[in-house]
Each structure stands twice: as structure tokens, then as C-alpha cells.
Short mmCIF file of C-alpha atoms in Angstrom, two decimals:
data_model
loop_
_atom_site.label_atom_id
_atom_site.label_comp_id
_atom_site.label_asym_id
_atom_site.label_seq_id
_atom_site.Cartn_x
_atom_site.Cartn_y
_atom_site.Cartn_z
CA UNK A 1 7.35 29.22 34.07
CA UNK A 2 10.34 29.44 36.30
CA UNK A 3 12.68 31.02 33.79
CA UNK A 4 12.16 33.52 31.01
CA UNK A 5 11.93 31.66 27.72
CA UNK A 6 12.57 34.78 25.67
CA UNK A 7 12.80 38.48 26.50
CA UNK A 8 10.57 41.17 25.00
CA UNK A 9 13.66 42.75 23.42
CA UNK A 10 14.56 39.51 21.67
CA UNK A 11 11.01 39.21 20.35
CA UNK A 12 11.10 42.86 19.28
CA UNK A 13 14.17 42.16 17.15
CA UNK A 14 12.49 39.20 15.49
CA UNK A 15 9.26 41.14 14.99
CA UNK A 16 10.92 44.17 13.41
CA UNK A 17 12.76 41.88 11.00
CA UNK A 18 9.50 40.20 10.12
CA UNK A 19 7.71 43.53 9.62
CA UNK A 20 10.51 44.63 7.32
CA UNK A 21 9.96 41.51 5.26
CA UNK A 22 6.15 41.46 5.24
CA UNK A 23 5.57 45.18 4.66
CA UNK A 24 8.75 45.76 2.66
CA UNK A 25 9.86 48.61 4.91
CA UNK A 26 13.24 49.67 6.21
CA UNK A 27 13.72 48.59 9.81
CA UNK A 28 14.71 52.16 10.68
CA UNK A 29 11.07 53.14 10.19
CA UNK A 30 9.83 50.66 12.80
CA UNK A 31 10.25 50.74 16.57
CA UNK A 32 8.48 49.67 19.75
CA UNK A 33 6.13 52.66 19.53
CA UNK A 34 5.12 52.08 15.92
CA UNK A 35 1.40 51.43 15.72
CA UNK A 36 0.13 48.60 13.55
CA UNK A 37 -3.01 50.38 12.45
CA UNK A 38 -2.24 54.09 12.25
CA UNK A 39 1.44 53.88 11.26
CA UNK A 40 1.71 50.64 9.31
CA UNK A 41 -1.90 50.19 8.14
CA UNK A 42 -1.40 46.50 8.82
CA UNK A 43 -4.47 44.38 8.19
CA UNK A 44 -5.28 41.04 9.78
CA UNK A 45 -3.31 39.10 7.18
CA UNK A 46 -0.24 41.26 7.77
CA UNK A 47 -0.58 40.68 11.51
CA UNK A 48 -0.97 36.94 11.17
CA UNK A 49 1.97 36.79 8.74
CA UNK A 50 4.18 38.72 11.14
CA UNK A 51 3.20 36.85 14.28
CA UNK A 52 3.32 33.39 12.69
CA UNK A 53 6.78 34.22 11.36
CA UNK A 54 7.98 35.15 14.85
CA UNK A 55 6.33 32.08 16.34
CA UNK A 56 8.13 29.92 13.78
CA UNK A 57 11.51 31.50 14.57
CA UNK A 58 10.94 30.95 18.29
CA UNK A 59 9.84 27.37 17.76
CA UNK A 60 13.12 26.70 15.98
CA UNK A 61 14.83 27.90 19.17
CA UNK A 62 12.79 25.54 21.32
CA UNK A 63 10.35 28.18 22.52
CA UNK A 64 6.62 27.73 22.08
CA UNK A 65 4.19 30.62 21.94
CA UNK A 66 0.44 30.72 22.15
CA UNK A 67 -0.96 34.10 21.24
CA UNK A 68 -4.74 33.95 21.11
CA UNK A 69 -6.61 35.36 18.12
CA UNK A 70 -8.45 37.93 20.24
CA UNK A 71 -5.10 39.09 21.66
CA UNK A 72 -3.62 39.30 18.18
CA UNK A 73 -6.42 41.50 16.88
CA UNK A 74 -6.17 43.95 19.78
CA UNK A 75 -2.42 44.56 19.51
CA UNK A 76 -1.78 48.30 19.16
CA UNK A 77 1.97 48.72 18.94
CA UNK A 78 4.97 46.67 17.92
CA UNK A 79 6.33 46.89 21.47
CA UNK A 80 3.07 45.64 22.92
CA UNK A 81 3.11 42.69 20.53
CA UNK A 82 6.67 41.81 21.55
CA UNK A 83 5.73 41.98 25.25
CA UNK A 84 2.62 39.82 24.80
CA UNK A 85 4.48 37.22 22.76
CA UNK A 86 7.30 37.09 25.33
CA UNK A 87 4.82 36.80 28.20
CA UNK A 88 3.12 33.84 26.54
CA UNK A 89 6.33 32.05 25.62
CA UNK A 90 7.53 28.89 27.30
CA UNK A 91 10.40 26.48 26.83
CA UNK A 92 9.36 23.35 25.00
CA UNK A 93 10.14 20.13 26.79
CA UNK A 94 13.05 18.45 25.03
CA UNK A 95 11.69 15.61 22.92
CA UNK B 1 -2.28 26.44 -23.55
CA UNK B 2 -2.39 22.82 -24.59
CA UNK B 3 -1.37 20.87 -21.57
CA UNK B 4 -2.65 17.40 -22.16
CA UNK B 5 -0.31 14.67 -21.08
CA UNK B 6 2.76 16.85 -20.85
CA UNK B 7 2.91 17.36 -17.11
CA UNK B 8 3.35 13.94 -15.62
CA UNK B 9 5.59 15.30 -12.88
CA UNK B 10 3.54 18.36 -12.02
CA UNK B 11 1.02 17.16 -9.46
CA UNK B 12 -1.66 19.75 -8.74
CA UNK B 13 -3.39 20.03 -5.35
CA UNK B 14 -7.06 20.95 -5.71
CA UNK B 15 -8.89 22.56 -2.79
CA UNK B 16 -11.89 20.38 -3.53
CA UNK B 17 -14.06 22.11 -0.90
CA UNK B 18 -13.71 25.59 -2.44
CA UNK B 19 -16.32 27.09 -4.77
CA UNK B 20 -20.06 27.48 -5.07
CA UNK B 21 -20.58 24.01 -6.49
CA UNK B 22 -17.95 22.11 -4.50
CA UNK B 23 -17.28 19.30 -4.13
CA UNK B 24 -19.34 17.94 -7.02
CA UNK B 25 -18.02 20.41 -9.63
CA UNK B 26 -14.45 20.28 -8.33
CA UNK B 27 -14.36 16.48 -8.29
CA UNK B 28 -15.94 16.25 -11.75
CA UNK B 29 -13.43 18.79 -13.09
CA UNK B 30 -10.55 16.92 -11.48
CA UNK B 31 -11.69 13.68 -13.12
CA UNK B 32 -11.78 15.37 -16.52
CA UNK B 33 -8.31 16.84 -16.08
CA UNK B 34 -7.02 13.51 -14.79
CA UNK B 35 -8.41 11.71 -17.83
CA UNK B 36 -6.52 14.20 -19.99
CA UNK B 37 -3.22 13.55 -18.24
CA UNK B 38 -3.07 16.00 -15.34
CA UNK B 39 -1.90 14.52 -12.03
CA UNK B 40 -4.41 15.79 -9.44
CA UNK B 41 -4.73 15.27 -5.70
CA UNK B 42 -8.00 16.20 -4.00
CA UNK B 43 -7.85 18.00 -0.66
CA UNK B 44 -10.91 18.08 1.57
CA UNK B 45 -13.32 16.09 3.68
CA UNK B 46 -12.81 12.42 2.73
CA UNK B 47 -16.46 11.50 3.22
CA UNK B 48 -17.69 14.27 0.93
CA UNK B 49 -15.03 13.59 -1.68
CA UNK B 50 -15.59 9.82 -1.70
CA UNK B 51 -19.31 10.46 -2.12
CA UNK B 52 -18.70 12.83 -5.05
CA UNK B 53 -16.34 10.32 -6.66
CA UNK B 54 -18.95 7.58 -6.21
CA UNK B 55 -21.63 9.75 -7.83
CA UNK B 56 -19.27 10.25 -10.77
CA UNK B 57 -18.75 6.49 -10.97
CA UNK B 58 -15.06 6.90 -10.29
CA UNK B 59 -14.46 5.43 -6.86
CA UNK B 60 -10.72 5.44 -5.99
CA UNK B 61 -9.86 7.24 -9.23
CA UNK B 62 -8.03 10.08 -7.51
CA UNK B 63 -5.82 10.38 -4.43
CA UNK B 64 -7.31 12.25 -1.47
CA UNK B 65 -5.54 14.19 1.27
CA UNK B 66 -7.80 14.67 4.28
CA UNK B 67 -8.60 18.17 5.49
CA UNK B 68 -11.63 18.38 7.73
CA UNK B 69 -12.08 22.14 8.00
CA UNK B 70 -13.11 24.83 5.57
CA UNK B 71 -12.85 28.62 5.65
CA UNK B 72 -16.34 30.09 5.47
CA UNK B 73 -17.00 33.12 3.29
CA UNK B 74 -18.08 35.19 6.32
CA UNK B 75 -14.80 34.65 8.20
CA UNK B 76 -11.70 36.82 8.19
CA UNK B 77 -9.46 34.59 6.06
CA UNK B 78 -6.20 35.11 7.95
CA UNK B 79 -7.68 34.67 11.42
CA UNK B 80 -9.74 31.70 10.27
CA UNK B 81 -6.65 30.02 8.83
CA UNK B 82 -4.72 30.60 12.05
CA UNK B 83 -7.43 28.82 14.00
CA UNK B 84 -7.99 26.11 11.39
CA UNK B 85 -4.69 24.47 10.50
CA UNK B 86 -6.68 21.66 8.86
CA UNK B 87 -8.64 23.91 6.50
CA UNK B 88 -8.62 22.45 3.00
CA UNK B 89 -7.03 25.53 1.41
CA UNK B 90 -4.21 25.55 3.97
CA UNK B 91 -3.55 21.82 3.71
CA UNK B 92 -3.46 22.15 -0.09
CA UNK B 93 -0.94 25.00 0.19
CA UNK B 94 1.15 22.89 2.57
CA UNK B 95 1.31 20.10 0.01
CA UNK B 96 2.96 22.61 -2.34
CA UNK B 97 5.27 23.92 0.40
CA UNK B 98 6.37 20.37 1.20
CA UNK B 99 6.95 19.54 -2.46
CA UNK B 100 4.18 16.92 -2.52
CA UNK B 101 2.38 18.99 -5.15
CA UNK B 102 3.71 21.60 -7.56
CA UNK B 103 0.68 23.87 -7.79
CA UNK B 104 -2.52 24.74 -5.98
CA UNK B 105 -5.95 25.48 -7.45
CA UNK B 106 -8.95 26.78 -5.51
CA UNK B 107 -12.36 28.05 -6.54
CA UNK B 108 -12.93 29.25 -2.98
CA UNK B 109 -12.54 32.80 -1.68
CA UNK B 110 -9.68 34.74 -3.27
CA UNK B 111 -8.86 36.26 0.12
CA UNK B 112 -8.53 32.85 1.78
CA UNK B 113 -6.42 31.52 -1.08
CA UNK B 114 -4.14 34.53 -0.94
CA UNK B 115 -3.84 34.24 2.84
CA UNK B 116 -3.10 30.51 2.72
CA UNK B 117 -0.52 31.07 0.00
CA UNK B 118 1.26 33.84 1.88
CA UNK B 119 1.17 32.12 5.28
CA UNK B 120 2.31 28.78 3.93
CA UNK B 121 4.45 29.49 0.87
CA UNK B 122 5.57 33.07 1.45
CA UNK B 123 6.36 35.56 -1.25
CA UNK B 124 8.89 35.96 -4.00
CA UNK B 125 11.64 38.32 -2.75
CA UNK B 126 10.77 41.85 -3.82
CA UNK B 127 7.07 41.15 -4.33
CA UNK B 128 5.36 43.15 -1.62
CA UNK B 129 1.87 42.04 -2.50
CA UNK B 130 0.84 39.20 -4.75
CA UNK B 131 -1.36 40.33 -7.63
CA UNK B 132 -4.04 38.59 -9.65
CA UNK B 133 -3.24 37.93 -13.33
CA UNK B 134 -6.07 36.87 -15.62
CA UNK B 135 -5.89 36.04 -19.30
CA UNK B 136 -8.48 37.74 -21.51
CA UNK B 137 -8.97 36.49 -25.06
CA UNK B 138 -8.08 38.92 -27.84
CA UNK B 139 -8.40 38.86 -31.60
CA UNK B 140 -4.87 37.49 -31.83
CA UNK B 141 -4.69 35.20 -28.81
CA UNK B 142 -4.74 36.38 -25.22
CA UNK B 143 -3.57 39.24 -23.04
CA UNK B 144 -2.45 38.96 -19.42
CA UNK B 145 -4.35 41.52 -17.33
CA UNK B 146 -2.62 42.50 -14.10
CA UNK B 147 -3.85 43.43 -11.49
CA UNK B 148 -7.18 41.78 -12.24
CA UNK B 149 -8.53 42.29 -8.74
CA UNK B 150 -5.95 41.91 -5.97
CA UNK B 151 -5.27 45.42 -4.66
CA UNK B 152 -7.75 48.15 -5.52
CA UNK B 153 -5.62 51.05 -4.29
CA UNK B 154 -2.00 51.01 -5.31
CA UNK B 155 0.86 53.44 -5.57
CA UNK B 156 2.32 53.93 -9.06
CA UNK B 157 5.60 52.46 -7.82
CA UNK B 158 3.89 49.06 -7.65
CA UNK B 159 3.12 48.84 -11.35
CA UNK B 160 6.60 48.15 -12.79
CA UNK B 161 6.80 44.98 -10.69
CA UNK B 162 3.33 43.99 -11.91
CA UNK B 163 4.61 44.41 -15.46
CA UNK B 164 7.70 42.28 -14.82
CA UNK B 165 5.77 39.51 -13.08
CA UNK B 166 3.09 39.45 -15.77
CA UNK B 167 5.75 39.45 -18.50
CA UNK B 168 7.20 36.32 -16.93
CA UNK B 169 3.72 34.79 -17.13
CA UNK B 170 3.29 35.86 -20.77
CA UNK B 171 6.68 34.30 -21.55
CA UNK B 172 5.52 31.03 -19.99
CA UNK B 173 2.48 31.28 -22.28
CA UNK B 174 4.82 31.32 -25.24
CA UNK B 175 5.34 35.02 -25.94
CA UNK B 176 9.06 35.49 -26.45
CA UNK B 177 9.22 39.26 -25.98
CA UNK B 178 6.00 40.38 -24.30
CA UNK B 179 4.70 43.84 -25.24
CA UNK B 180 3.49 45.67 -22.14
CA UNK B 181 0.84 48.40 -22.19
CA UNK B 182 -0.55 50.65 -19.49
CA UNK B 183 -4.36 50.60 -19.49
CA UNK B 184 -5.55 54.14 -20.12
CA UNK B 185 -8.21 56.32 -21.71
CA UNK B 186 -5.94 57.41 -24.55
CA UNK B 187 -2.74 56.27 -26.20
CA UNK B 188 -0.78 59.51 -25.98
CA UNK B 189 1.68 60.05 -23.11
CA UNK B 190 0.22 62.36 -20.47
CA UNK B 191 -3.24 60.79 -20.60
CA UNK B 192 -5.08 59.51 -17.58
CA UNK B 193 -5.37 60.07 -13.85
CA UNK B 194 -2.50 60.75 -11.45
CA UNK B 195 -1.77 57.05 -11.03
CA UNK B 196 -1.55 56.42 -14.78
CA UNK B 197 0.61 59.47 -15.44
CA UNK B 198 3.06 58.57 -12.70
CA UNK B 199 3.11 54.90 -13.65
CA UNK B 200 3.81 55.83 -17.28
CA UNK B 201 6.99 57.59 -16.20
CA UNK B 202 8.08 54.64 -14.10
CA UNK B 203 7.39 52.11 -16.84
CA UNK B 204 8.85 54.16 -19.68
CA UNK B 205 12.35 52.70 -19.51
CA UNK B 206 11.16 49.13 -19.03
CA UNK B 207 11.93 46.49 -21.60
CA UNK B 208 8.85 45.77 -23.68
CA UNK B 209 6.82 48.80 -22.60
CA UNK B 210 4.90 50.17 -25.58
CA UNK B 211 2.98 52.97 -23.82
CA UNK B 212 -0.64 53.62 -23.01
CA UNK B 213 -3.32 51.37 -24.48
CA UNK B 214 -7.07 51.81 -24.67
CA UNK B 215 -9.37 48.85 -24.00
CA UNK B 216 -10.19 48.46 -27.70
CA UNK B 217 -6.51 48.13 -28.55
CA UNK B 218 -6.06 45.62 -25.74
CA UNK B 219 -8.86 43.45 -27.12
CA UNK B 220 -7.48 43.83 -30.65
CA UNK B 221 -4.23 42.23 -29.45
CA UNK B 222 -1.94 45.28 -29.37
CA UNK B 223 -0.15 44.05 -26.26
CA UNK B 224 0.62 40.79 -24.47
CA UNK B 225 0.45 42.30 -20.98
CA UNK B 226 -1.76 45.14 -19.78
CA UNK B 227 -0.96 46.73 -16.44
CA UNK B 228 -3.34 48.63 -14.17
CA UNK B 229 -4.53 48.88 -10.56
CA UNK B 230 -6.74 46.10 -9.19
CA UNK B 231 -9.91 48.17 -9.25
CA UNK B 232 -9.61 49.25 -12.88
CA UNK B 233 -8.41 45.78 -13.88
CA UNK B 234 -11.39 44.14 -12.23
CA UNK B 235 -13.83 46.58 -13.88
CA UNK B 236 -12.13 45.90 -17.24
CA UNK B 237 -12.43 42.15 -16.72
CA UNK B 238 -16.06 42.30 -15.64
CA UNK B 239 -16.93 44.57 -18.57
CA UNK B 240 -15.38 42.09 -20.99
CA UNK B 241 -17.31 39.30 -19.30
CA UNK B 242 -20.54 41.28 -19.51
CA UNK B 243 -20.12 41.93 -23.21
CA UNK B 244 -18.44 38.74 -24.40
CA UNK B 245 -19.92 36.35 -21.85
CA UNK B 246 -18.18 34.85 -18.84
CA UNK B 247 -17.32 31.68 -20.73
CA UNK B 248 -15.00 33.70 -22.97
CA UNK B 249 -12.72 34.65 -20.13
CA UNK B 250 -13.22 31.68 -17.86
CA UNK B 251 -12.48 29.18 -20.59
CA UNK B 252 -9.24 30.97 -21.34
CA UNK B 253 -7.06 29.18 -18.85
CA UNK B 254 -9.92 28.66 -16.40
CA UNK B 255 -8.28 30.57 -13.59
CA UNK B 256 -6.33 33.62 -12.57
CA UNK B 257 -2.77 33.19 -11.34
CA UNK B 258 -1.45 34.81 -8.14
CA UNK B 259 1.85 36.40 -9.14
CA UNK B 260 4.43 37.10 -6.44
CA UNK B 261 3.72 34.07 -4.26
CA UNK B 262 6.64 31.68 -3.81
CA UNK B 263 4.77 28.82 -5.47
CA UNK B 264 2.19 28.28 -8.16
CA UNK B 265 -1.27 29.28 -6.95
CA UNK B 266 -4.36 29.68 -9.12
CA UNK B 267 -7.80 31.03 -8.30
CA UNK B 268 -10.71 29.65 -10.31
CA UNK B 269 -14.02 31.44 -10.55
CA UNK B 270 -16.26 30.87 -7.53
CA UNK B 271 -19.01 29.63 -9.83
CA UNK B 272 -16.63 27.35 -11.75
CA UNK B 273 -18.20 24.26 -13.22
CA UNK B 274 -16.34 21.05 -14.13
CA UNK B 275 -14.98 22.46 -17.40
CA UNK B 276 -13.52 25.55 -15.76
CA UNK B 277 -12.03 23.49 -12.93
CA UNK B 278 -10.45 21.14 -15.47
CA UNK B 279 -9.07 24.08 -17.46
CA UNK B 280 -7.67 25.61 -14.26
CA UNK B 281 -5.93 22.33 -13.41
CA UNK B 282 -4.38 22.23 -16.90
CA UNK B 283 -3.15 25.81 -16.52
CA UNK B 284 -1.78 25.00 -13.08
CA UNK B 285 0.16 22.04 -14.41
CA UNK B 286 1.50 24.25 -17.21
CA UNK B 287 2.74 27.05 -14.95
CA UNK B 288 4.16 24.50 -12.52
CA UNK B 289 6.11 22.76 -15.27
CA UNK B 290 7.43 26.13 -16.38
CA UNK B 291 8.31 27.05 -12.75
CA UNK B 292 6.63 30.41 -13.15
CA UNK B 293 7.31 31.63 -9.61
CA UNK B 294 11.03 30.94 -10.06
CA UNK B 295 11.03 32.90 -13.30
CA UNK B 296 9.25 35.75 -11.56
CA UNK B 297 11.85 35.75 -8.80
CA UNK B 298 14.61 35.88 -11.41
CA UNK B 299 12.96 38.76 -13.24
CA UNK B 300 12.44 40.79 -10.07
CA UNK B 301 15.99 40.09 -8.90
CA UNK B 302 17.34 41.21 -12.26
CA UNK B 303 15.42 44.47 -11.99
CA UNK B 304 16.84 45.24 -8.55
CA UNK B 305 15.00 46.41 -5.47
CA UNK B 306 12.48 48.52 -7.30
CA UNK B 307 10.00 45.72 -6.75
CA UNK B 308 6.43 46.47 -5.80
CA UNK B 309 6.96 49.23 -3.31
CA UNK B 310 8.35 52.64 -3.09
CA UNK B 311 11.59 52.70 -1.14
CA UNK B 312 11.43 55.35 1.57
CA UNK B 313 14.12 57.98 1.62
CA UNK B 314 15.56 58.90 4.96
CA UNK B 315 14.06 62.37 5.11
CA UNK B 316 10.54 61.01 5.19
CA UNK B 317 8.48 60.23 8.23
CA UNK B 318 6.49 57.20 9.22
CA UNK B 319 3.40 59.02 7.99
CA UNK B 320 4.80 58.75 4.49
CA UNK B 321 5.36 55.08 4.98
CA UNK B 322 1.67 54.75 5.81
CA UNK B 323 0.58 56.64 2.76
CA UNK B 324 2.52 54.26 0.61
CA UNK B 325 0.62 51.19 1.58
CA UNK B 326 -0.91 49.83 -1.55
CA UNK B 327 -3.24 47.27 -0.22
CA UNK B 328 -6.15 48.89 1.54
CA UNK B 329 -8.54 46.50 -0.06
CA UNK B 330 -6.40 43.52 -0.75
CA UNK B 331 -8.61 40.72 -1.94
CA UNK B 332 -11.74 42.83 -1.77
CA UNK B 333 -11.90 43.84 -5.38
CA UNK B 334 -12.27 40.24 -6.38
CA UNK B 335 -14.03 39.15 -3.26
CA UNK B 336 -16.97 37.65 -5.05
CA UNK B 337 -14.89 35.36 -7.18
#
């Protein structure tokens, strides 16, 4: 990757919006330091719902993401998730 | 619900690989429903499904959509679905999302069905967690039990949305003004545990709410909808099954409906035989024709953002947000179905 496909901050914005939707929370309650387990009690379905939603939004912007299942299950905080997703993102070749 | 021949446009996708006796029982049930006028598409491994159709002497009788994977019972449903985009339950849900089918039926794991529904179809706005609604026969017809096994631990704030969603289902079943009761150990206000007492207060002003109801009153037909948490609802359901026989509840619609998913999704009993699968397909066609999920969305929208969850107030901390989660055991209470 020669250029950044998406920044962690951009992913964070998408992720917080998705968390708001999936967990029915106010975005004010969620930040980069919010922990999935201890703070949100998010289970694996919540995590997959959130991450797939972000992946879908990025795909619509021409960015592909490949977050492995083992990575997904070890995510601790919202900020860490945003960073991992951004790090694994790449521009899709124009079709 | 008599459904025969009235749902020509409501194609139902059947996860033909789901259930203890799949695909033989699912295919046989689909053939029965098809013969009675339900438009069914089978989703699963073509080889297995063609073999089951051949055994039934009905080669080429039903359309098949290929899906080569299945979610095993020992897998985490959400993670398994992420890694198996061609799992039969996910492909069946996609048919509904794409408009190629109007409803989905599975006799596979409730957790996998719920996960596939949420990941593929999403939820009705305001429905935090989909809940399981089952119809139990009563002396006067049937009562919609909600939650019949979706979320074992809930906050009282979740129950008014359960009542509204289940009332929409009762209305689809032909009850014009559904009477809603709160399952309890006594009829008087103030009875019950902390959850029941708090929920009573939250339900009190709701249209159709008649108060607390004991199980005997529920079975006598005192209400059209009975609301409770998923643990109590599942115990109630299993007690009725133990006393009246499983056929009594399974034959009554054949399947439980997931309320709060943005599409029509039904879960048949894991041990469903052909008759139960056929009945589930009829029920699916019925709720699809009635556009149940759209009616639920309308009912929740009309009731504002009280929905299924407590809305945090600004003075509260994230710890309070955690304590509000209502889904510690989502899917678990009915995990054997």
C-alpha cells in the first residue's frame, strides 16, 4: 500500500455510528477507549454486526478490508478496532 | 391460520439443511406445503436436496438455490457465518434481503438463524434485540408468547416493545384489538419479582394492556399476547409442552417468529418433522403476505423511541450502559431448538 486507504479516525467515526445502531446507545457514551467486553458487553454477534457494517460502508467507498476472525475476537477497545481495520484497508482496483 | 393457496406471491426460502432430520424432513415438508399452494424454494447442497427429492418421488418438483456450507451446532454462529458466506442459512436470508423470497424458515440453530437474519436483513428501527414469539394454543384459540426464548436476562424497559411487536403479530393472526398480559404469579398489581413489578409500571399506559396474568388464565384465553423475559417464557413454553405434548404447540403455526428483524424469519423446532415444516412454511407465507415486519416497524415508530432499550440519561456513566444490556444469553435460552 503506497497510500492510506482510510485513516483510523475515519474508521472510528463509522464504527461509533455502527455501535450506536447495533447496541442502541448514544454516541456520547462511546469513544476510542470504550471496551467491547467490560463497557459494552458486546458478544461475538454484536462484534460481527459492527465490523461487517463498517466493512460494507468502506466497500461502498472503494476500500476493501480484511479483518481476520481471530483478530476480530481479540479486539479490546473501539479505538483498537478502528486502528486494525484501517491498517488492513486497501484501495480496490477500479473495475 | 389457514393459508392454503392464498399466498401465490409470497415465496418462502427454506434452509433445507437445518434441523435434526434435514434434509429428508425439510424436503418432505416443503413438498407438502407446495402441494397446498405455498411457493417454496429450497436452499442447501444440491446433491443432498436432489437425492431427498428423488426419494420422495418428486424430482424437479421444487426450485433449489445452491449453498454448499452449513453452520455446525458446535460453532459460534456469528463467526461461522462470517467465514461461511455460502452457508445455507445465510444464503436463504440473502434471498429475502434481495427480494427473491419474502420469508425465511429454518429448523436449524436459533442462534445461527438470528445471526444470519441480523447480519443480512438487519433490524427494525427501535428493536434493539429480536425476540422469539411462539403461539401456544388456548381454550379459545391461541396466545402469542413473547419472549419465548430469545434473551434470558432483560431489563424491564425492553418489555413494552415486546408487547407492541407481539401485538402486531396477534393482529396479523386476526385479533383486531389484542389484549396484552404480563406473565406473573398473581393477577393483582404489585405481584412478582423486580422485573415484573417494574415492567407492570411501564406497560400500564399501553393500549391493550390488561394487567398481570397467571399461566392458568393465559391457557384459558384471557389474553391474546403474554409478555415476559426469555427465560420465563421458555420455561412456560416447555411446561405447556410437557403437559399438553409437543404436538400441541408445534402444530400451532409450526414455528416461532423472530420479531424485530427487518424481514420475515421463522424458527421451526429442531426436531421438526414434515408436518411441522409444512406448517411453518404456511405460517411464513401468511406473515409475509401480511408484511409483519413492516407493521412492527410502524407500531414501534408510532410509540416513539421507547423501543426495546432504556435510553441513558446524561448523568449516568458507561457502567450504567453496561448494566442495561439485556442480552447476556441471547439465543441460549432456546439453544436446543
